Short mmCIF file of C-alpha atoms and ligand atoms in Angstrom, two decimals:
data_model
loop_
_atom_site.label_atom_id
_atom_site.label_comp_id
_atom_site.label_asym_id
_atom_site.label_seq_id
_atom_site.Cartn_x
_atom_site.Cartn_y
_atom_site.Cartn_z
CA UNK V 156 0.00 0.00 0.00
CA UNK V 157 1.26 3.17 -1.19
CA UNK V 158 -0.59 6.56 0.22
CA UNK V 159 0.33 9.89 -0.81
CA UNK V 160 -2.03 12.68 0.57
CA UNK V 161 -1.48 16.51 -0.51
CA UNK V 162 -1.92 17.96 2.80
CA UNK V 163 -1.97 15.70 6.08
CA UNK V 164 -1.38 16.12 9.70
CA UNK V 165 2.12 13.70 9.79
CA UNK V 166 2.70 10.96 8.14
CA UNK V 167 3.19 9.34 11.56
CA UNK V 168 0.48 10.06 13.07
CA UNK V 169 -1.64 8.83 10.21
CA UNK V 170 0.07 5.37 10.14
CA UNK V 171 -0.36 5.38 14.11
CA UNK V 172 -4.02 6.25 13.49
CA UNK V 173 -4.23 3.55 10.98
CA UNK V 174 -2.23 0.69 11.90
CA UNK V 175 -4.70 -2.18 12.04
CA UNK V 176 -5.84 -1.10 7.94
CA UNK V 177 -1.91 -0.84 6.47
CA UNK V 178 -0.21 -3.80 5.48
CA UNK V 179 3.43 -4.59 6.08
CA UNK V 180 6.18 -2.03 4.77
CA UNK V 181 2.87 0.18 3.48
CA UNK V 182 4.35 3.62 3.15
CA UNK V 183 2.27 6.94 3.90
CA UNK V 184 3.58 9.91 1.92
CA UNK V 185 2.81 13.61 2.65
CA UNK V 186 3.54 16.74 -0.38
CA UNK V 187 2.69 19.07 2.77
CA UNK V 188 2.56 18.55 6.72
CA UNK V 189 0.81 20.65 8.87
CA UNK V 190 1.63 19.16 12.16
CA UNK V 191 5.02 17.47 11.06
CA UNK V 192 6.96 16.62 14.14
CA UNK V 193 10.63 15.95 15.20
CA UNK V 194 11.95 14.40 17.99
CA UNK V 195 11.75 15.80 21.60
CA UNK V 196 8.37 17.50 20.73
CA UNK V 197 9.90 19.57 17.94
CA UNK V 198 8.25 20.82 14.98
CA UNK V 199 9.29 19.72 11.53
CA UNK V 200 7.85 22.24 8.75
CA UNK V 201 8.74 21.70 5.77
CA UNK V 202 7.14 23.29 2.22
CA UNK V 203 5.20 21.84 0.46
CA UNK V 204 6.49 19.57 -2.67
CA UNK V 205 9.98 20.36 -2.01
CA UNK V 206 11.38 16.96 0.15
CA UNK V 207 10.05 13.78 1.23
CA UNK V 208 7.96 13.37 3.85
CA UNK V 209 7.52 9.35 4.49
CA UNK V 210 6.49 7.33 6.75
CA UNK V 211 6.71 2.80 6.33
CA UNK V 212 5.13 0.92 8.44
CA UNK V 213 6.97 -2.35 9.50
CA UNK V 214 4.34 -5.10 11.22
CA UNK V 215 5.80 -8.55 10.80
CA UNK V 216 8.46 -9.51 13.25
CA UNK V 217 8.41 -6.66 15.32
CA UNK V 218 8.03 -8.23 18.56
CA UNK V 219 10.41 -7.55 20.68
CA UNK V 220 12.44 -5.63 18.49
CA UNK V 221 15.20 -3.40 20.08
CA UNK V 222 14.54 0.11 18.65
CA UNK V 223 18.07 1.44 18.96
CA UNK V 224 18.95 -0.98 16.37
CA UNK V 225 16.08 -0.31 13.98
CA UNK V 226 16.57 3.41 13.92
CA UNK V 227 20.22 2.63 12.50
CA UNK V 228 18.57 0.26 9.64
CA UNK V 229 16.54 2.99 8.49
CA UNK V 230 19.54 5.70 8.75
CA UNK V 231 21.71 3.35 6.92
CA UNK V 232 19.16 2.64 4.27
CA UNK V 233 18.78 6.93 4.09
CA UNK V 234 22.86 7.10 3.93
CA UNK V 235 22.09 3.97 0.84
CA UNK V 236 19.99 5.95 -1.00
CA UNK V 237 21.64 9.60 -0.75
CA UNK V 238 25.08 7.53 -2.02
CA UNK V 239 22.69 6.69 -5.11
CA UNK V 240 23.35 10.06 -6.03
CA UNK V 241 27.20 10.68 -5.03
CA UNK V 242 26.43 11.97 -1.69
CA UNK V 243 28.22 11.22 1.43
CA UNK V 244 26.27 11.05 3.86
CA UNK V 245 26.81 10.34 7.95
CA UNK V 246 24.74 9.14 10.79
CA UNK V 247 25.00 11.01 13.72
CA UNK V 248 23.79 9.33 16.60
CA UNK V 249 20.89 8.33 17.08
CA UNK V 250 18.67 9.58 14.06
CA UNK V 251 20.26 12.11 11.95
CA UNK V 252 21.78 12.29 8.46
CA UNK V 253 24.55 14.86 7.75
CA UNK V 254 26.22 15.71 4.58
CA UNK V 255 29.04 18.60 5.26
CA UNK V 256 28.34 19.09 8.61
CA UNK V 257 24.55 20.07 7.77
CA UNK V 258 21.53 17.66 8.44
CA UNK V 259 19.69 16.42 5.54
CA UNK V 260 17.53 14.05 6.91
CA UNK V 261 15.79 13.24 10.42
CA UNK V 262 14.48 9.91 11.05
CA UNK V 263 11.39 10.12 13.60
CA UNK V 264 10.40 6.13 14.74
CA UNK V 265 7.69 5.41 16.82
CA UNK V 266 6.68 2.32 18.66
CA UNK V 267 2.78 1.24 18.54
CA UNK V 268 1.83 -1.23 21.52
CA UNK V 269 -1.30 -3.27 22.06
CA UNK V 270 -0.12 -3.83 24.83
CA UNK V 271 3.03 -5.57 23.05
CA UNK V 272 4.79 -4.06 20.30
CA UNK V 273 2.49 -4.70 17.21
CA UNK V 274 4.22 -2.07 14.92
CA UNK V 275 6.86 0.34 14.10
CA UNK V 276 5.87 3.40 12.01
CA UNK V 277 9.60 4.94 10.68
CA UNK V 278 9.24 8.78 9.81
CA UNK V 279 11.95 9.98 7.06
CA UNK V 280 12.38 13.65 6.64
CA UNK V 281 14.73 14.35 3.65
CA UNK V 282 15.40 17.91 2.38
CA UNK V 283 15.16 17.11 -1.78
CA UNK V 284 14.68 20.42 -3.32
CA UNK V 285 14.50 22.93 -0.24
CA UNK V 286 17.17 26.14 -0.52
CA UNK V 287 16.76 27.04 3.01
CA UNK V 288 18.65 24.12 4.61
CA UNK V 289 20.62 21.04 3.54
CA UNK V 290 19.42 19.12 0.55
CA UNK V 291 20.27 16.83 -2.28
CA UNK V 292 19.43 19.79 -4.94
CA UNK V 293 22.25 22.55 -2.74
CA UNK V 294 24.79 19.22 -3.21
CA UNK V 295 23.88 18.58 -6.56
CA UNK V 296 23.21 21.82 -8.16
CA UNK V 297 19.99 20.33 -9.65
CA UNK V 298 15.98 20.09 -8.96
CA UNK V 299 15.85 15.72 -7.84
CA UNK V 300 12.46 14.62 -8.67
CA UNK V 301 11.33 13.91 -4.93
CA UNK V 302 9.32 10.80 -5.98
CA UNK V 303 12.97 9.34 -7.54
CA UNK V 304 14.12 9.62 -3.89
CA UNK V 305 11.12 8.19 -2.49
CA UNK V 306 11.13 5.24 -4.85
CA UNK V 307 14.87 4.48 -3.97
CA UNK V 308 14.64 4.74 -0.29
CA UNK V 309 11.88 2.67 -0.37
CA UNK V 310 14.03 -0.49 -1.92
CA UNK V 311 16.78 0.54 0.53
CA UNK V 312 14.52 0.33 3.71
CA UNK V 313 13.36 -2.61 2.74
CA UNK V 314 15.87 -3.94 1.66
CA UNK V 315 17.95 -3.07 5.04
CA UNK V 316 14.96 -4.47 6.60
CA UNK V 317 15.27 -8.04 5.12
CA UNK V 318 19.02 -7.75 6.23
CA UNK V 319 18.38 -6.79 9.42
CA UNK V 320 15.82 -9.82 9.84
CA UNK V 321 18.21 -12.22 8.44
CA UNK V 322 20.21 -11.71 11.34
CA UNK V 323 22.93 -9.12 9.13
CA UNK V 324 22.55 -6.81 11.89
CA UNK V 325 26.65 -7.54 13.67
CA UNK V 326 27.48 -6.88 9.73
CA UNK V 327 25.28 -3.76 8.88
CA UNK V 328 26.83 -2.65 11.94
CA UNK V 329 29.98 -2.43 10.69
CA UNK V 330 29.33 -0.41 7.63
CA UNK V 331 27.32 2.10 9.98
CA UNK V 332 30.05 2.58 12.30
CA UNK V 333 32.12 3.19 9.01
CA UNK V 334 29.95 5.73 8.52
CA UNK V 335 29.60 8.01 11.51
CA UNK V 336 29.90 11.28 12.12
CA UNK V 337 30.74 11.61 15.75
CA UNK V 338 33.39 8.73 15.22
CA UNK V 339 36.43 9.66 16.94
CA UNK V 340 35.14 13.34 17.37
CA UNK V 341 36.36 14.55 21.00
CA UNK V 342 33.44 16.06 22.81
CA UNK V 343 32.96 17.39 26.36
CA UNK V 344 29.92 15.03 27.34
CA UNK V 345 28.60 16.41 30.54
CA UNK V 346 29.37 14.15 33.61
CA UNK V 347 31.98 11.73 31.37
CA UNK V 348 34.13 15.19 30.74
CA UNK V 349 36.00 15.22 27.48
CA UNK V 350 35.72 11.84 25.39
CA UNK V 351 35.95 10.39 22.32
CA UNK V 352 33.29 8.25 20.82
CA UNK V 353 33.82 5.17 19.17
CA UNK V 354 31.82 2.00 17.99
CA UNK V 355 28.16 1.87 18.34
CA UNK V 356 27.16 -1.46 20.18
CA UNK V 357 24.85 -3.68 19.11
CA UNK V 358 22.41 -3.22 22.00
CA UNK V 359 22.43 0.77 20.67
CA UNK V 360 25.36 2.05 23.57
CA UNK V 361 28.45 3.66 22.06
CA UNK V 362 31.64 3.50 23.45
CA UNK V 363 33.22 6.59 24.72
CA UNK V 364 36.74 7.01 25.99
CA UNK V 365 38.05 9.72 28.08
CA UNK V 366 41.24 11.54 28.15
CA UNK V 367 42.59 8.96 30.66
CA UNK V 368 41.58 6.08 28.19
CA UNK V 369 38.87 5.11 30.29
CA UNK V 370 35.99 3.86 28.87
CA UNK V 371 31.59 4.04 29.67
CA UNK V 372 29.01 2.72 27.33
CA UNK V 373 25.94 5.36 27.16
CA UNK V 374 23.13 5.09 25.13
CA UNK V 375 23.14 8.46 23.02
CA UNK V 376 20.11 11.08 22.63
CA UNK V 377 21.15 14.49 21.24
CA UNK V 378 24.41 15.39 21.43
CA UNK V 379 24.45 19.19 21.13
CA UNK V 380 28.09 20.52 19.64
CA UNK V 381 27.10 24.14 20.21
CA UNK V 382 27.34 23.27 23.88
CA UNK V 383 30.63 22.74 23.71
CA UNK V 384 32.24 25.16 21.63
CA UNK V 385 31.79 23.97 18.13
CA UNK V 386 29.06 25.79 15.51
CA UNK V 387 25.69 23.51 16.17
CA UNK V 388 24.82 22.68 12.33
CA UNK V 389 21.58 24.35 11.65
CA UNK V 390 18.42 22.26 12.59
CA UNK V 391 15.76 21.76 10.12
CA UNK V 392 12.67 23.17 12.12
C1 BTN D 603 13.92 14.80 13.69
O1 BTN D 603 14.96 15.09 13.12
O2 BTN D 603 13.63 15.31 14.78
C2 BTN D 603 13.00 13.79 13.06
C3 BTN D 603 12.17 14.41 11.96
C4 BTN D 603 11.21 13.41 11.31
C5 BTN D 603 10.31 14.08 10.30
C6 BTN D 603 9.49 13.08 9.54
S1 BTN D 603 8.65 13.80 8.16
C7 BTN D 603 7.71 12.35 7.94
C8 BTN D 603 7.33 11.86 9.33
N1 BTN D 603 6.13 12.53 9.79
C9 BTN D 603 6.36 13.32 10.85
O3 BTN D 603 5.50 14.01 11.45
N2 BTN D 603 7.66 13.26 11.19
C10 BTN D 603 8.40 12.37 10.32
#
């Protein structure tokens, strides 16, 4: 099932909304939000026809499914599809997309539970045509046609899917922690003072070592740069 609606609240919140009715990998596409949303509450606007604004649902084997690990299958599959065009792209920890320092891409997932977990709905934001932030089209120097992109990241997230149920996951780790942006970045990190980070961990904690080569495993949420002396890259919001 493949929806595409002109104008819709989010993409999430319809699949969330609509669970029981969409089928396996069905994908909910929106040309305009008006209540797109982020992470941590925030807003994402975006306008309308210029990026993709998708949402798959994922139903069969999602029991028990460790969500840390899923959010990095869909950022690797949106790292896949953006090197489709020459772009290369990083995954900063836990859910963002990068080119150049600059996000192009947020990844919003969201568990639905009756009471288990019955279904994952995984939000994509990617900047395609927009001038005002990161995109493929201020990389490329070009208009993309956003339904290209859409079609593409659709094979690659399910395509990462398939992986990542065919127990690939130890290997697709690999390639994402080939491909991330914090990676041996040295960061003051709050109570764990000045550290480096290094592998993401299958059960979704990275590995940080501080100056005195000691080392913690913390499960990452935002990591804000600006907060420690270095230019936050601007936030699509
Ligand atoms: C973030 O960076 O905070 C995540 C942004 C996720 C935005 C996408 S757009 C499609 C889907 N529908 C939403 O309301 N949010 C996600």
């Amino acid at each position: 099932m493949d929806l595409i609606f002109e104008e819709i609240d989010s993409t999430n919140d319809y699949c969330k909304r609509h669970l029981d009715t969409l089928e396996h990998f069905s994908t909910v596409q929106a040309l305009f939000q008006s209540k797109g949303r982020g992470r941590r509450e925030h807003e994402w606007q975006s306008e309308k026809n210029e990026n993709l604004l998708l949402s798959m649902v994922i139903k069969k084997g999602v029991e028990g499914r460790n969500i840390h690990q899923l959010t990095q299958v869909v950022a690797y599959a949106v790292v896949l599809t953006l090197q489709e065009y020459g772009i290369d792209a990083k995954i900063k920890w836990p859910n963002d997309i990068y080119v150049d320092d600059q996000k192009i891409c947020g990844i919003l997932l969201e568990g639905v539970f009756g009471p288990k977990l019955c279904g994952v709905v995984m939000g994509i934001g990617c900047n395609v045509n927009t001038m005002n932030y990161q995109s493929i089209k201020q990389i490329l120097g070009r208009d993309i046609p956003v339904a290209e992109v859409k079609s593409l990241l659709i094979s690659k997230l399910i395509f990462c899917y398939q992986q990542y149920e065919n127990k690939q996951y130890p290997r697709m780790l690999e390639s994402i922690n080939s491909i991330a942006y914090l990676k041996d970045k040295w960061i003051d990190y709050g109570k764990y003072g000045v550290v480096s980070f290094r592998d993401l961990q299958e059960d979704g904690r990275v590995k940080i070592v501080n100056q005195e080569n000691e080392e913690s495993f913390v499960y990452i949420n935002d990591i804000s740069l600006q907060k420690n002396g270095v230019n936050e890259p601007s936030f699509h919001k």
